[in-house]
Amino acid sequence: AVNLEARGPGCSEECYSSKLTKLEFLLVNLDGDLFDLVSKFSSDHMAFSEIGRQGRVRASANRFKSRMPASAILFPNGLRCSALFKVTDDDIIFAHDTWDTYSTAAPRIFKHLQLPTQKCLLRTTSFSSSPGFLSSIDDYYVVKEGGDEGSSLVVIETSNNIYTTSAYDACVPQSVFSFVRATVANNLAATPPEWANLFSANASGTYNNQWMILDLNRYHRNNQTLVDDCFWVLEEVPGAIEMRDQTQKLIKDGYWGSYNVAYYEKTRLIAGETEQYGSNVRANIFRSQQGSVTDIASMQRLMALNNNKNHPGWAINARFDLYPSQPDAAGGIDSKVASASSIAAGMTTYARGGPTHDDVDNFCWSDNEELADATAHCAHPQCFKYEWGTFSPASHPSLLGTNQVERAIRRHRRGFPTLQR
């Protein structure tokens, strides 16, 4: 509520045509949760199902879902994303591709927030995001407390579909939306099990995702070795959350792939998931290609992969616009890659915006007049030709270093009566 109050007036002053109300700012931040709300209420409230991104995605899904396997479709009740955690001899490399309508491919913002919390004097959260969002929604977060011994978490998710509409009967108003729970957990949790338990409180059953939480502090404290409780996986569906330590599976397999298919039996049953977790199209690609990942550059190549000329939607980074029949302005809109070592060195993430173009041509609105006419793309570049960039809070002089913030807070400690070390 405090953030919405603070952001609202400032953002409205920058708008030339109209001012956004608090309700409109709330709807912006409900971007992920609205997918499931639309699915729950659309039969009774058709106008509600056409809100913003949800209406655009629903129209896109209806056009090309007939030629895609169920779990590969950009369904209207969830984002479609790809994520991978890869263990190497001396590092852990992790990555995330956001899939969405190209309407949301720009503008994009990599945000860095520094705030004191009740548990620490400084906590920095870096995340990929969009204008007006208080959270990531993609979701991709790196969270680190001040000091060498402070907690250091990586939080990534991909969405899971709810195929059984009756499951939404478990969604009740007496709950808290996903973006709020994720923000609270990011600000308070020091470990993956803490994050999972905080996020699970008062679950809404909306924006149902598979969340992966990696404890880099625990990894580094044990001489770059994975130990129990380093890596947790949580899945939410209406009325239930399953969460467990998956560190041993990560060690055994050497990787964890996430591609919009539920893993746990309970969440699969409630969601009505029929596709096997290990036999998904992207599961097979990750299984065959993950061995090639040895550093940041090789992970970048894998997360940009789109070399299936017959089915460019069956890729790690989809390009639905490349179908000769019924193309659609949808697919991967970004890639983010980092590692345990790059986060330790300065919370550095390497990211690239726009549809992938390593194996295929750049996406240009000017080359796709029909898609351009049918797809909102205000403030977009004509062509997405971006290369990989480096994103770190250390590159922003407006962000204080750990020692500076700790000294400032100690000097004004009386202004933070609930702050505990």
PDB file of N, CA and C in Angstrom, residues 120-205:
ATOM      1  N   CYS A 120      17.341  -6.692   8.687  1.00  0.00           N
ATOM      2  CA  CYS A 120      18.689  -6.294   8.282  1.00  0.00           C
ATOM      3  C   CYS A 120      18.723  -4.800   7.986  1.00  0.00           C
ATOM      4  N   LEU A 121      19.941  -4.255   7.962  1.00  0.00           N
ATOM      5  CA  LEU A 121      20.112  -2.826   7.745  1.00  0.00           C
ATOM      6  C   LEU A 121      20.034  -2.447   6.270  1.00  0.00           C
ATOM      7  N   LEU A 122      20.303  -3.393   5.397  1.00  0.00           N
ATOM      8  CA  LEU A 122      20.244  -3.102   3.967  1.00  0.00           C
ATOM      9  C   LEU A 122      19.926  -4.380   3.207  1.00  0.00           C
ATOM     10  N   ARG A 123      18.929  -4.314   2.354  1.00  0.00           N
ATOM     11  CA  ARG A 123      18.637  -5.439   1.467  1.00  0.00           C
ATOM     12  C   ARG A 123      18.446  -4.890   0.065  1.00  0.00           C
ATOM     13  N   THR A 124      19.213  -5.430  -0.877  1.00  0.00           N
ATOM     14  CA  THR A 124      19.133  -5.023  -2.277  1.00  0.00           C
ATOM     15  C   THR A 124      18.411  -6.102  -3.071  1.00  0.00           C
ATOM     16  N   THR A 125      17.413  -5.691  -3.834  1.00  0.00           N
ATOM     17  CA  THR A 125      16.684  -6.609  -4.709  1.00  0.00           C
ATOM     18  C   THR A 125      16.821  -6.117  -6.142  1.00  0.00           C
ATOM     19  N   SER A 126      17.369  -6.953  -7.012  1.00  0.00           N
ATOM     20  CA  SER A 126      17.500  -6.637  -8.433  1.00  0.00           C
ATOM     21  C   SER A 126      16.583  -7.562  -9.217  1.00  0.00           C
ATOM     22  N   PHE A 127      15.834  -6.999 -10.168  1.00  0.00           N
ATOM     23  CA  PHE A 127      14.880  -7.837 -10.890  1.00  0.00           C
ATOM     24  C   PHE A 127      14.500  -7.236 -12.232  1.00  0.00           C
ATOM     25  N   SER A 128      14.210  -8.121 -13.182  1.00  0.00           N
ATOM     26  CA  SER A 128      13.677  -7.691 -14.468  1.00  0.00           C
ATOM     27  C   SER A 128      12.216  -7.317 -14.277  1.00  0.00           C
ATOM     28  N   SER A 129      11.770  -6.277 -14.991  1.00  0.00           N
ATOM     29  CA  SER A 129      10.425  -5.778 -14.725  1.00  0.00           C
ATOM     30  C   SER A 129       9.947  -4.900 -15.873  1.00  0.00           C
ATOM     31  N   SER A 130       8.838  -4.224 -15.621  1.00  0.00           N
ATOM     32  CA  SER A 130       8.222  -3.321 -16.591  1.00  0.00           C
ATOM     33  C   SER A 130       7.773  -2.056 -15.874  1.00  0.00           C
ATOM     34  N   PRO A 131       7.499  -0.975 -16.607  1.00  0.00           N
ATOM     35  CA  PRO A 131       7.094   0.279 -15.965  1.00  0.00           C
ATOM     36  C   PRO A 131       5.869   0.110 -15.083  1.00  0.00           C
ATOM     37  N   GLY A 132       5.917   0.674 -13.889  1.00  0.00           N
ATOM     38  CA  GLY A 132       4.792   0.645 -12.973  1.00  0.00           C
ATOM     39  C   GLY A 132       4.705  -0.581 -12.101  1.00  0.00           C
ATOM     40  N   PHE A 133       5.486  -1.622 -12.413  1.00  0.00           N
ATOM     41  CA  PHE A 133       5.440  -2.845 -11.613  1.00  0.00           C
ATOM     42  C   PHE A 133       6.265  -2.678 -10.339  1.00  0.00           C
ATOM     43  N   LEU A 134       5.693  -3.078  -9.201  1.00  0.00           N
ATOM     44  CA  LEU A 134       6.439  -3.111  -7.948  1.00  0.00           C
ATOM     45  C   LEU A 134       7.207  -4.420  -7.807  1.00  0.00           C
ATOM     46  N   SER A 135       6.822  -5.416  -8.580  1.00  0.00           N
ATOM     47  CA  SER A 135       7.498  -6.711  -8.564  1.00  0.00           C
ATOM     48  C   SER A 135       8.000  -7.007  -9.972  1.00  0.00           C
ATOM     49  N   SER A 136       8.505  -8.207 -10.173  1.00  0.00           N
ATOM     50  CA  SER A 136       9.048  -8.565 -11.481  1.00  0.00           C
ATOM     51  C   SER A 136       7.958  -9.006 -12.446  1.00  0.00           C
ATOM     52  N   ILE A 137       7.098  -9.927 -11.995  1.00  0.00           N
ATOM     53  CA  ILE A 137       6.041 -10.565 -12.789  1.00  0.00           C
ATOM     54  C   ILE A 137       6.621 -11.573 -13.774  1.00  0.00           C
ATOM     55  N   ASP A 138       7.910 -11.430 -14.156  1.00  0.00           N
ATOM     56  CA  ASP A 138       8.479 -12.405 -15.105  1.00  0.00           C
ATOM     57  C   ASP A 138       8.522 -13.839 -14.545  1.00  0.00           C
ATOM     58  N   ASP A 139       8.976 -14.230 -13.386  1.00  0.00           N
ATOM     59  CA  ASP A 139       9.628 -13.449 -12.348  1.00  0.00           C
ATOM     60  C   ASP A 139      11.105 -13.846 -12.272  1.00  0.00           C
ATOM     61  N   TYR A 140      11.969 -12.866 -12.071  1.00  0.00           N
ATOM     62  CA  TYR A 140      13.404 -13.088 -11.916  1.00  0.00           C
ATOM     63  C   TYR A 140      13.921 -12.100 -10.883  1.00  0.00           C
ATOM     64  N   TYR A 141      14.410 -12.624  -9.740  1.00  0.00           N
ATOM     65  CA  TYR A 141      14.922 -11.772  -8.666  1.00  0.00           C
ATOM     66  C   TYR A 141      16.288 -12.253  -8.196  1.00  0.00           C
ATOM     67  N   VAL A 142      17.131 -11.300  -7.833  1.00  0.00           N
ATOM     68  CA  VAL A 142      18.341 -11.573  -7.064  1.00  0.00           C
ATOM     69  C   VAL A 142      18.261 -10.710  -5.817  1.00  0.00           C
ATOM     70  N   VAL A 143      18.351 -11.337  -4.646  1.00  0.00           N
ATOM     71  CA  VAL A 143      18.174 -10.638  -3.372  1.00  0.00           C
ATOM     72  C   VAL A 143      19.431 -10.822  -2.532  1.00  0.00           C
ATOM     73  N   LYS A 144      19.971  -9.717  -2.000  1.00  0.00           N
ATOM     74  CA  LYS A 144      21.189  -9.819  -1.190  1.00  0.00           C
ATOM     75  C   LYS A 144      21.157  -8.811  -0.059  1.00  0.00           C
ATOM     76  N   GLU A 145      21.507  -9.280   1.144  1.00  0.00           N
ATOM     77  CA  GLU A 145      21.638  -8.395   2.295  1.00  0.00           C
ATOM     78  C   GLU A 145      23.040  -7.810   2.330  1.00  0.00           C
ATOM     79  N   GLY A 146      23.180  -6.668   3.036  1.00  0.00           N
ATOM     80  CA  GLY A 146      24.477  -6.043   3.182  1.00  0.00           C
ATOM     81  C   GLY A 146      25.431  -6.904   3.986  1.00  0.00           C
ATOM     82  N   GLY A 147      26.726  -6.809   3.657  1.00  0.00           N
ATOM     83  CA  GLY A 147      27.732  -7.572   4.386  1.00  0.00           C
ATOM     84  C   GLY A 147      28.014  -8.911   3.739  1.00  0.00           C
ATOM     85  N   ASP A 148      29.225  -9.405   3.943  1.00  0.00           N
ATOM     86  CA  ASP A 148      29.631 -10.662   3.321  1.00  0.00           C
ATOM     87  C   ASP A 148      28.845 -11.858   3.836  1.00  0.00           C
ATOM     88  N   GLU A 149      28.368 -11.778   5.086  1.00  0.00           N
ATOM     89  CA  GLU A 149      27.655 -12.903   5.683  1.00  0.00           C
ATOM     90  C   GLU A 149      26.146 -12.813   5.470  1.00  0.00           C
ATOM     91  N   GLY A 150      25.683 -11.762   4.812  1.00  0.00           N
ATOM     92  CA  GLY A 150      24.253 -11.588   4.610  1.00  0.00           C
ATOM     93  C   GLY A 150      23.680 -12.615   3.656  1.00  0.00           C
ATOM     94  N   SER A 151      22.379 -12.825   3.755  1.00  0.00           N
ATOM     95  CA  SER A 151      21.723 -13.804   2.891  1.00  0.00           C
ATOM     96  C   SER A 151      21.787 -13.372   1.433  1.00  0.00           C
ATOM     97  N   SER A 152      21.769 -14.347   0.545  1.00  0.00           N
ATOM     98  CA  SER A 152      21.831 -14.088  -0.889  1.00  0.00           C
ATOM     99  C   SER A 152      20.978 -15.133  -1.595  1.00  0.00           C
ATOM    100  N   LEU A 153      19.855 -14.695  -2.149  1.00  0.00           N
ATOM    101  CA  LEU A 153      18.893 -15.608  -2.761  1.00  0.00           C
ATOM    102  C   LEU A 153      18.680 -15.291  -4.238  1.00  0.00           C
ATOM    103  N   VAL A 154      18.426 -16.328  -5.004  1.00  0.00           N
ATOM    104  CA  VAL A 154      17.951 -16.204  -6.381  1.00  0.00           C
ATOM    105  C   VAL A 154      16.544 -16.782  -6.417  1.00  0.00           C
ATOM    106  N   VAL A 155      15.591 -16.029  -6.964  1.00  0.00           N
ATOM    107  CA  VAL A 155      14.192 -16.458  -7.008  1.00  0.00           C
ATOM    108  C   VAL A 155      13.697 -16.333  -8.449  1.00  0.00           C
ATOM    109  N   ILE A 156      13.291 -17.451  -9.032  1.00  0.00           N
ATOM    110  CA  ILE A 156      12.857 -17.503 -10.426  1.00  0.00           C
ATOM    111  C   ILE A 156      11.597 -18.360 -10.519  1.00  0.00           C
ATOM    112  N   GLU A 157      10.691 -18.002 -11.426  1.00  0.00           N
ATOM    113  CA  GLU A 157       9.515 -18.851 -11.629  1.00  0.00           C
ATOM    114  C   GLU A 157       9.162 -18.971 -13.099  1.00  0.00           C
ATOM    115  N   THR A 158       8.445 -20.064 -13.407  1.00  0.00           N
ATOM    116  CA  THR A 158       7.710 -20.185 -14.667  1.00  0.00           C
ATOM    117  C   THR A 158       6.280 -20.578 -14.319  1.00  0.00           C
ATOM    118  N   SER A 159       5.349 -20.203 -15.159  1.00  0.00           N
ATOM    119  CA  SER A 159       3.930 -20.378 -14.840  1.00  0.00           C
ATOM    120  C   SER A 159       3.436 -21.780 -15.170  1.00  0.00           C
ATOM    121  N   ASN A 160       2.445 -22.216 -14.402  1.00  0.00           N
ATOM    122  CA  ASN A 160       1.761 -23.480 -14.659  1.00  0.00           C
ATOM    123  C   ASN A 160       0.302 -23.208 -15.001  1.00  0.00           C
ATOM    124  N   ASN A 161      -0.195 -23.909 -15.995  1.00  0.00           N
ATOM    125  CA  ASN A 161      -1.598 -23.759 -16.382  1.00  0.00           C
ATOM    126  C   ASN A 161      -2.519 -24.504 -15.433  1.00  0.00           C
ATOM    127  N   ILE A 162      -3.726 -23.986 -15.283  1.00  0.00           N
ATOM    128  CA  ILE A 162      -4.801 -24.687 -14.583  1.00  0.00           C
ATOM    129  C   ILE A 162      -5.778 -25.150 -15.653  1.00  0.00           C
ATOM    130  N   TYR A 163      -5.766 -26.445 -15.942  1.00  0.00           N
ATOM    131  CA  TYR A 163      -6.601 -26.996 -17.007  1.00  0.00           C
ATOM    132  C   TYR A 163      -7.988 -27.381 -16.504  1.00  0.00           C
ATOM    133  N   THR A 164      -8.130 -27.591 -15.197  1.00  0.00           N
ATOM    134  CA  THR A 164      -9.414 -27.964 -14.606  1.00  0.00           C
ATOM    135  C   THR A 164     -10.043 -26.724 -13.996  1.00  0.00           C
ATOM    136  N   THR A 165     -11.021 -26.144 -14.665  1.00  0.00           N
ATOM    137  CA  THR A 165     -11.576 -24.867 -14.210  1.00  0.00           C
ATOM    138  C   THR A 165     -12.239 -24.966 -12.844  1.00  0.00           C
ATOM    139  N   SER A 166     -12.720 -26.146 -12.476  1.00  0.00           N
ATOM    140  CA  SER A 166     -13.340 -26.288 -11.154  1.00  0.00           C
ATOM    141  C   SER A 166     -12.339 -26.081 -10.029  1.00  0.00           C
ATOM    142  N   ALA A 167     -11.044 -26.165 -10.348  1.00  0.00           N
ATOM    143  CA  ALA A 167     -10.018 -25.926  -9.326  1.00  0.00           C
ATOM    144  C   ALA A 167     -10.118 -24.515  -8.767  1.00  0.00           C
ATOM    145  N   TYR A 168     -10.621 -23.584  -9.583  1.00  0.00           N
ATOM    146  CA  TYR A 168     -10.724 -22.193  -9.140  1.00  0.00           C
ATOM    147  C   TYR A 168     -11.778 -21.995  -8.056  1.00  0.00           C
ATOM    148  N   ASP A 169     -12.568 -23.007  -7.783  1.00  0.00           N
ATOM    149  CA  ASP A 169     -13.524 -22.902  -6.679  1.00  0.00           C
ATOM    150  C   ASP A 169     -12.801 -22.693  -5.349  1.00  0.00           C
ATOM    151  N   ALA A 170     -11.532 -23.085  -5.290  1.00  0.00           N
ATOM    152  CA  ALA A 170     -10.753 -22.939  -4.054  1.00  0.00           C
ATOM    153  C   ALA A 170     -10.218 -21.525  -3.864  1.00  0.00           C
ATOM    154  N   CYS A 171     -10.341 -20.662  -4.873  1.00  0.00           N
ATOM    155  CA  CYS A 171      -9.881 -19.272  -4.752  1.00  0.00           C
ATOM    156  C   CYS A 171     -10.921 -18.456  -3.994  1.00  0.00           C
ATOM    157  N   VAL A 172     -10.498 -17.820  -2.918  1.00  0.00           N
ATOM    158  CA  VAL A 172     -11.418 -17.046  -2.084  1.00  0.00           C
ATOM    159  C   VAL A 172     -10.862 -15.644  -1.875  1.00  0.00           C
ATOM    160  N   PRO A 173     -11.737 -14.669  -1.581  1.00  0.00           N
ATOM    161  CA  PRO A 173     -11.267 -13.291  -1.367  1.00  0.00           C
ATOM    162  C   PRO A 173     -10.335 -13.145  -0.166  1.00  0.00           C
ATOM    163  N   GLN A 174     -10.469 -14.015   0.821  1.00  0.00           N
ATOM    164  CA  GLN A 174      -9.651 -13.911   2.030  1.00  0.00           C
ATOM    165  C   GLN A 174      -8.256 -14.475   1.759  1.00  0.00           C
ATOM    166  N   SER A 175      -7.520 -13.792   0.905  1.00  0.00           N
ATOM    167  CA  SER A 175      -6.195 -14.260   0.507  1.00  0.00           C
ATOM    168  C   SER A 175      -5.370 -13.070   0.038  1.00  0.00           C
ATOM    169  N   VAL A 176      -4.114 -13.324  -0.276  1.00  0.00           N
ATOM    170  CA  VAL A 176      -3.189 -12.271  -0.695  1.00  0.00           C
ATOM    171  C   VAL A 176      -2.644 -12.628  -2.074  1.00  0.00           C
ATOM    172  N   PHE A 177      -2.646 -11.651  -2.981  1.00  0.00           N
ATOM    173  CA  PHE A 177      -2.207 -11.904  -4.348  1.00  0.00           C
ATOM    174  C   PHE A 177      -0.729 -12.282  -4.410  1.00  0.00           C
ATOM    175  N   SER A 178      -0.364 -12.935  -5.490  1.00  0.00           N
ATOM    176  CA  SER A 178       0.984 -13.479  -5.655  1.00  0.00           C
ATOM    177  C   SER A 178       2.057 -12.395  -5.608  1.00  0.00           C
ATOM    178  N   PHE A 179       1.841 -11.267  -6.303  1.00  0.00           N
ATOM    179  CA  PHE A 179       2.899 -10.262  -6.364  1.00  0.00           C
ATOM    180  C   PHE A 179       3.201  -9.677  -4.994  1.00  0.00           C
ATOM    181  N   VAL A 180       2.189  -9.599  -4.115  1.00  0.00           N
ATOM    182  CA  VAL A 180       2.406  -9.098  -2.755  1.00  0.00           C
ATOM    183  C   VAL A 180       3.184 -10.125  -1.943  1.00  0.00           C
ATOM    184  N   ARG A 181       2.795 -11.386  -2.033  1.00  0.00           N
ATOM    185  CA  ARG A 181       3.478 -12.433  -1.273  1.00  0.00           C
ATOM    186  C   ARG A 181       4.932 -12.583  -1.713  1.00  0.00           C
ATOM    187  N   ALA A 182       5.182 -12.461  -3.014  1.00  0.00           N
ATOM    188  CA  ALA A 182       6.557 -12.552  -3.506  1.00  0.00           C
ATOM    189  C   ALA A 182       7.401 -11.393  -2.989  1.00  0.00           C
ATOM    190  N   THR A 183       6.817 -10.199  -2.977  1.00  0.00           N
ATOM    191  CA  THR A 183       7.539  -9.026  -2.481  1.00  0.00           C
ATOM    192  C   THR A 183       7.854  -9.160  -1.001  1.00  0.00           C
ATOM    193  N   VAL A 184       6.892  -9.622  -0.214  1.00  0.00           N
ATOM    194  CA  VAL A 184       7.106  -9.816   1.224  1.00  0.00           C
ATOM    195  C   VAL A 184       8.197 -10.854   1.460  1.00  0.00           C
ATOM    196  N   ALA A 185       8.121 -11.976   0.769  1.00  0.00           N
ATOM    197  CA  ALA A 185       9.122 -13.030   0.944  1.00  0.00           C
ATOM    198  C   ALA A 185      10.509 -12.547   0.546  1.00  0.00           C
ATOM    199  N   ASN A 186      10.604 -11.779  -0.538  1.00  0.00           N
ATOM    200  CA  ASN A 186      11.900 -11.252  -0.955  1.00  0.00           C
ATOM    201  C   ASN A 186      12.500 -10.323   0.089  1.00  0.00           C
ATOM    202  N   ASN A 187      11.656  -9.602   0.798  1.00  0.00           N
ATOM    203  CA  ASN A 187      12.150  -8.626   1.770  1.00  0.00           C
ATOM    204  C   ASN A 187      12.453  -9.223   3.136  1.00  0.00           C
ATOM    205  N   LEU A 188      11.905 -10.393   3.441  1.00  0.00           N
ATOM    206  CA  LEU A 188      12.058 -10.935   4.790  1.00  0.00           C
ATOM    207  C   LEU A 188      12.816 -12.253   4.864  1.00  0.00           C
ATOM    208  N   ALA A 189      12.796 -13.055   3.827  1.00  0.00           N
ATOM    209  CA  ALA A 189      13.373 -14.401   3.906  1.00  0.00           C
ATOM    210  C   ALA A 189      14.895 -14.367   3.810  1.00  0.00           C
ATOM    211  N   ALA A 190      15.528 -15.243   4.579  1.00  0.00           N
ATOM    212  CA  ALA A 190      16.982 -15.390   4.537  1.00  0.00           C
ATOM    213  C   ALA A 190      17.401 -16.710   3.906  1.00  0.00           C
ATOM    214  N   THR A 191      16.474 -17.653   3.784  1.00  0.00           N
ATOM    215  CA  THR A 191      16.772 -18.978   3.246  1.00  0.00           C
ATOM    216  C   THR A 191      15.631 -19.433   2.340  1.00  0.00           C
ATOM    217  N   PRO A 192      15.860 -20.432   1.489  1.00  0.00           N
ATOM    218  CA  PRO A 192      14.770 -20.946   0.650  1.00  0.00           C
ATOM    219  C   PRO A 192      13.564 -21.447   1.433  1.00  0.00           C
ATOM    220  N   PRO A 193      13.741 -22.247   2.517  1.00  0.00           N
ATOM    221  CA  PRO A 193      12.534 -22.654   3.253  1.00  0.00           C
ATOM    222  C   PRO A 193      11.796 -21.485   3.882  1.00  0.00           C
ATOM    223  N   GLU A 194      12.523 -20.457   4.339  1.00  0.00           N
ATOM    224  CA  GLU A 194      11.853 -19.262   4.865  1.00  0.00           C
ATOM    225  C   GLU A 194      11.064 -18.580   3.765  1.00  0.00           C
ATOM    226  N   TRP A 195      11.666 -18.449   2.595  1.00  0.00           N
ATOM    227  CA  TRP A 195      10.978 -17.800   1.472  1.00  0.00           C
ATOM    228  C   TRP A 195       9.702 -18.572   1.137  1.00  0.00           C
ATOM    229  N   ALA A 196       9.815 -19.888   1.049  1.00  0.00           N
ATOM    230  CA  ALA A 196       8.664 -20.718   0.682  1.00  0.00           C
ATOM    231  C   ALA A 196       7.542 -20.595   1.697  1.00  0.00           C
ATOM    232  N   ASN A 197       7.877 -20.578   2.975  1.00  0.00           N
ATOM    233  CA  ASN A 197       6.847 -20.488   4.008  1.00  0.00           C
ATOM    234  C   ASN A 197       6.197 -19.112   4.044  1.00  0.00           C
ATOM    235  N   LEU A 198       6.979 -18.058   3.860  1.00  0.00           N
ATOM    236  CA  LEU A 198       6.411 -16.713   3.823  1.00  0.00           C
ATOM    237  C   LEU A 198       5.489 -16.551   2.620  1.00  0.00           C
ATOM    238  N   PHE A 199       5.928 -17.032   1.475  1.00  0.00           N
ATOM    239  CA  PHE A 199       5.126 -16.905   0.257  1.00  0.00           C
ATOM    240  C   PHE A 199       3.825 -17.696   0.366  1.00  0.00           C
ATOM    241  N   SER A 200       3.840 -18.784   1.090  1.00  0.00           N
ATOM    242  CA  SER A 200       2.672 -19.668   1.163  1.00  0.00           C
ATOM    243  C   SER A 200       1.549 -19.128   2.032  1.00  0.00           C
ATOM    244  N   ALA A 201       1.854 -18.174   2.899  1.00  0.00           N
ATOM    245  CA  ALA A 201       0.832 -17.664   3.815  1.00  0.00           C
ATOM    246  C   ALA A 201      -0.270 -16.941   3.047  1.00  0.00           C
ATOM    247  N   ASN A 202      -1.524 -17.309   3.310  1.00  0.00           N
ATOM    248  CA  ASN A 202      -2.694 -16.661   2.704  1.00  0.00           C
ATOM    249  C   ASN A 202      -2.660 -16.703   1.175  1.00  0.00           C
ATOM    250  N   ALA A 203      -2.281 -17.841   0.635  1.00  0.00           N
ATOM    251  CA  ALA A 203      -2.147 -17.989  -0.815  1.00  0.00           C
ATOM    252  C   ALA A 203      -3.481 -17.788  -1.523  1.00  0.00           C
ATOM    253  N   SER A 204      -3.419 -17.142  -2.679  1.00  0.00           N
ATOM    254  CA  SER A 204      -4.628 -16.787  -3.431  1.00  0.00           C
ATOM    255  C   SER A 204      -4.993 -17.804  -4.500  1.00  0.00           C
ATOM    256  N   GLY A 205      -4.044 -18.649  -4.901  1.00  0.00           N
ATOM    257  CA  GLY A 205      -4.317 -19.556  -6.010  1.00  0.00           C
ATOM    258  C   GLY A 205      -4.404 -18.847  -7.343  1.00  0.00           C
TER     259      GLY A 205
END
